XYZ file of C-alpha atoms in Angstrom:
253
model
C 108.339 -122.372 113.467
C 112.331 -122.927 114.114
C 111.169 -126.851 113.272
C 109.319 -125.655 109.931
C 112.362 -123.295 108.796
C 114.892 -126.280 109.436
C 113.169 -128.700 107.811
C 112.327 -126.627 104.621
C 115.324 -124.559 103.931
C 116.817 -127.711 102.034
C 113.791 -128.211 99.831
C 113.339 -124.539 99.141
C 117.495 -124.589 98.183
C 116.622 -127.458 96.091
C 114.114 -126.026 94.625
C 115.778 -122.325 93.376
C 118.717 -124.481 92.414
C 116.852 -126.787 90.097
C 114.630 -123.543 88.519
C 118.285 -121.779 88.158
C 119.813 -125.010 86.524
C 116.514 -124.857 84.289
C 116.987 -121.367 83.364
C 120.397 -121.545 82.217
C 120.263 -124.141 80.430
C 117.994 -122.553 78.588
C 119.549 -119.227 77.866
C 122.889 -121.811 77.021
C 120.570 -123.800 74.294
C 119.645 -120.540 73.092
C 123.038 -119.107 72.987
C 123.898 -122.592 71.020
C 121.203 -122.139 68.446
C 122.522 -118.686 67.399
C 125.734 -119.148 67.074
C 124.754 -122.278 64.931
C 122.522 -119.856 62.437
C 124.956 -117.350 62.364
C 127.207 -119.712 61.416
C 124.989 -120.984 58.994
C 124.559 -117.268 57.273
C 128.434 -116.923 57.106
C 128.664 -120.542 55.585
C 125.688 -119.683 52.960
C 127.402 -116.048 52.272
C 130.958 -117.979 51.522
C 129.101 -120.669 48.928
C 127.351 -117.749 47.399
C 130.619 -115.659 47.098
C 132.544 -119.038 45.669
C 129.480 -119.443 43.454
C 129.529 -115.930 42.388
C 133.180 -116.596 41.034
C 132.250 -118.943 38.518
C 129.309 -116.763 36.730
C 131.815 -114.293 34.971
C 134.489 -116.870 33.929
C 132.234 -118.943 32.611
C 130.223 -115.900 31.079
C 133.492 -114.247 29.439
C 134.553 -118.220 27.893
C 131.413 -118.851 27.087
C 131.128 -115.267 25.094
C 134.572 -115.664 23.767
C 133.920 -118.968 22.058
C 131.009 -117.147 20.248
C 133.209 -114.632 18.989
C 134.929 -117.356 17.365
C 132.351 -118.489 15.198
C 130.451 -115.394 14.434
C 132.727 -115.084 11.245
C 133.344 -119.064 10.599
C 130.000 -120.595 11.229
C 126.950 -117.545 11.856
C 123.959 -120.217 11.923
C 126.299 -121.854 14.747
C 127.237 -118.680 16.964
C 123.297 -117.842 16.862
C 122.620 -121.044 18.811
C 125.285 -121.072 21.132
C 123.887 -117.524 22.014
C 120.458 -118.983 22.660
C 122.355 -122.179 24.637
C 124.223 -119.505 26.481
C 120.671 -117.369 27.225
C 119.199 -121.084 28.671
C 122.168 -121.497 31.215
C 121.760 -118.128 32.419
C 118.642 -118.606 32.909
C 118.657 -121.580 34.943
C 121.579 -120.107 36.612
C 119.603 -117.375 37.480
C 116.829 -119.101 38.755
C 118.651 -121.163 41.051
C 121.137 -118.437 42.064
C 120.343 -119.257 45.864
C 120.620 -122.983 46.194
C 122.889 -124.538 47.634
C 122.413 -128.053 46.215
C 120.175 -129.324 43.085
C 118.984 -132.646 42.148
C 122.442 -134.307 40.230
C 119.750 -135.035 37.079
C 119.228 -131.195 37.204
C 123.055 -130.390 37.523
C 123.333 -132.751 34.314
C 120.578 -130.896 32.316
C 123.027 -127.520 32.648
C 125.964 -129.504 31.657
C 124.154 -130.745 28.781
C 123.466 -127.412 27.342
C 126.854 -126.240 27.986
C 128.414 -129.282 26.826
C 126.406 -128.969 23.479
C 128.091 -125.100 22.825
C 130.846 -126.666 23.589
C 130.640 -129.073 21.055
C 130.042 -126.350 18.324
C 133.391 -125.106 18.642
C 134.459 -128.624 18.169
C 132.331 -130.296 15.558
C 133.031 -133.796 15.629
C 136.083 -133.778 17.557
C 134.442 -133.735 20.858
C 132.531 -136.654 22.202
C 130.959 -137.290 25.742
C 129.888 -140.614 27.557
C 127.586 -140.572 30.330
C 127.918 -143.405 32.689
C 125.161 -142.695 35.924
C 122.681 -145.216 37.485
C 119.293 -143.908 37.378
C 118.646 -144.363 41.112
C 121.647 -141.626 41.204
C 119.876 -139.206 39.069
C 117.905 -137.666 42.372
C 121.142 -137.760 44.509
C 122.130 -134.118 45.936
C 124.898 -132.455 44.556
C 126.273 -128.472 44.966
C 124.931 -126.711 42.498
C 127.049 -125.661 39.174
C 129.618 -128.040 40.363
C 130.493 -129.747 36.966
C 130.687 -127.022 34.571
C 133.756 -125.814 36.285
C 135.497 -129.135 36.209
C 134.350 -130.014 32.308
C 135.231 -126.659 31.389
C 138.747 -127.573 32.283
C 138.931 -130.537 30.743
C 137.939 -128.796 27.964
C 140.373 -125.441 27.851
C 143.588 -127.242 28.735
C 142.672 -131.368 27.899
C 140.331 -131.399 24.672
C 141.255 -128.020 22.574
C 145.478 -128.885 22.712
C 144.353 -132.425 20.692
C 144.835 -132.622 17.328
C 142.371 -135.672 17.115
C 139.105 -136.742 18.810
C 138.442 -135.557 22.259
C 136.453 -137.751 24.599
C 135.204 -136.216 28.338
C 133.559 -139.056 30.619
C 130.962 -138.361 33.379
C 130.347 -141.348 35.479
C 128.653 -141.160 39.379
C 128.958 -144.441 41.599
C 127.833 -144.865 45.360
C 129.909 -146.782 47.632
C 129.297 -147.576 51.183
C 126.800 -144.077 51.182
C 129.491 -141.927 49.714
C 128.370 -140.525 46.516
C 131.754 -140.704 43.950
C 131.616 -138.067 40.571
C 134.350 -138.203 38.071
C 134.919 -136.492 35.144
C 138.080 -137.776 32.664
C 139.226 -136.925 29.730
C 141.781 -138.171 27.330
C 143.412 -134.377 26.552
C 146.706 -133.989 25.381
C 148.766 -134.436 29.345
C 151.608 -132.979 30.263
C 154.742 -133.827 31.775
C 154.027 -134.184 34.981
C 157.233 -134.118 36.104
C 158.506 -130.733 34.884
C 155.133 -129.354 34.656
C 153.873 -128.137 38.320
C 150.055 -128.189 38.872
C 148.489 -124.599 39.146
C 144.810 -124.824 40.079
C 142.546 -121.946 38.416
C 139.118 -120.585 39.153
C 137.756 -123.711 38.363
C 139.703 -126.234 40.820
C 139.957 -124.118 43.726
C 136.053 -122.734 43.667
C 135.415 -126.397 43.333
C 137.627 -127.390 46.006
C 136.390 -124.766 48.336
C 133.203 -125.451 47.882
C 133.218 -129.176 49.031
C 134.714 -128.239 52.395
C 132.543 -125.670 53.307
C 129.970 -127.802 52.196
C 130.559 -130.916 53.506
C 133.613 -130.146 55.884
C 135.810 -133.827 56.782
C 132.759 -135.800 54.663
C 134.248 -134.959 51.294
C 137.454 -135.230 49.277
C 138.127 -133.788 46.137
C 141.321 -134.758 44.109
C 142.455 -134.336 40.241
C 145.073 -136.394 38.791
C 147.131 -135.488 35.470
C 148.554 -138.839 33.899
C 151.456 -138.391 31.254
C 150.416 -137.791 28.241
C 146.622 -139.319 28.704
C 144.557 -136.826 29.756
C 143.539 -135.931 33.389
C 140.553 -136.974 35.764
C 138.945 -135.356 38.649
C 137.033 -137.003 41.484
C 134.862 -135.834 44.044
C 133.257 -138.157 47.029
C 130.528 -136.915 49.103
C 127.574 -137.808 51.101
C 125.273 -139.808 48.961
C 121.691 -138.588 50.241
C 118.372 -138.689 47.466
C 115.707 -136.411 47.284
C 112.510 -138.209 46.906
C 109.815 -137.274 45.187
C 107.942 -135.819 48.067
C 111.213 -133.720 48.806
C 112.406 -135.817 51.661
C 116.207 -136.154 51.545
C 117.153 -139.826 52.621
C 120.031 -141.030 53.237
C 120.766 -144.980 51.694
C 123.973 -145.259 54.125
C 122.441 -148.014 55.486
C 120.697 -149.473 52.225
C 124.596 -150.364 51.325
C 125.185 -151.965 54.196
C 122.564 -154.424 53.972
């Protein structure tokens, strides 16, 4: 019996220390996976709170320019109120996602673009420059409108003559690049320090909690030629099946 108790006191440490080892680690992976959902919540609560910023500026600009024309133009404010019914409509239906299809994120543009270009008649023109293999890349969602909005209230309406806004998407090496210029009346950039608004900073903030170190986000003001903002971020595409890929490696090849 002393033989049998010598002999199989190692294997019986052995084997409480391997179920212990077993055990923790799996209370530690499950510690792990809720802190990584909670975190998750928090970072969803934060892009719904940043998204949640944009819906009354854009409502109150959007209603303001209406009040504009109701006087000037009534057969014109009647359809920017049904344009301005559509995007809240979308809006509303895709108040809780996080990222859309960038072929979706253009159809909202497009209808806000096109009130937009009631206030302006003729004086506003837009160029589209996207590949169509970019149309079903993932962007956030409501991401332009802030950024053409801008061009818009301090670029396009302080020109006396025509007003151009340019929307162009490249990928490069799996990055997905946006940019949207336009050729508004500049500033001096030299005496005239840059304040970023609702628009910039939701934007901004939006892209880091998004896509933390992966993303960069910068807006330029050139002297008297307008101004051009830029966003790079992970280029993934949303197949048809609803598979996101990413073509990282596609470029390399």
């Amino acid at each position: 019996m002393s033989w049998g108790v010598a002999e199989g006191a190692p294997f019986y440490w052995l084997i409480v220390l391997v179920q212990n080892s077993a055990y923790y680690q799996q209370r530690y992976q499950a510690s792990l996976a809720a802190a990584s959902e909670l975190n998750a919540q928090l970072a969803r609560a934060q892009l719904h709170s940043l998204k949640m910023q944009l819906h009354p500026h854009f409502l109150f600009n959007t209603l303001h320019a209406i009040s504009e024309l109701i006087h000037e133009n009534a057969s014109a404010a009647e359809r920017m109120v049904l344009g301005l019914s559509q995007l809240l409509r979308m809006s509303l239906d895709t108040s809780t996602t996080i990222e859309v299809p960038l072929r979706q994120e253009l159809r909202f543009t497009e209808i806000y673009l096109g009130i937009e270009k009631m206030r302006f008649d003729e004086r506003l023109e837009i160029e589209v420059d996207i590949d169509d293999e970019l149309q079903d890349a993932m962007v956030p969602n409501l991401i332009l409108q802030p950024l053409l909005e801008n061009s818009i209230k301090h670029g396009i309406s302080k020109r006396t003559g025509q007003g151009q806004i340019r929307i162009s998407a490249k990928k490069a090496n799996g990055v997905l690049v946006i940019a949207i210029r336009d050729n508004g009346a500049g500033c001096d950039v030299q005496r005239t320090p840059l304040r970023e608004g609702i628009g910039l900073s939701t934007t901004r903030a939006r892209l880091e909690k998004l896509y933390g170190s992966k993303q960069n986000f910068s807006f330029l003001r050139r002297e008297g030629n307008g101004a051009e903002a830029v966003m790079s971020l992970p280029l993934r595409i949303e197949r048809t099946e609803g598979r996101l890929e990413s073509i990282a490696s596609s470029d390399r090849r």
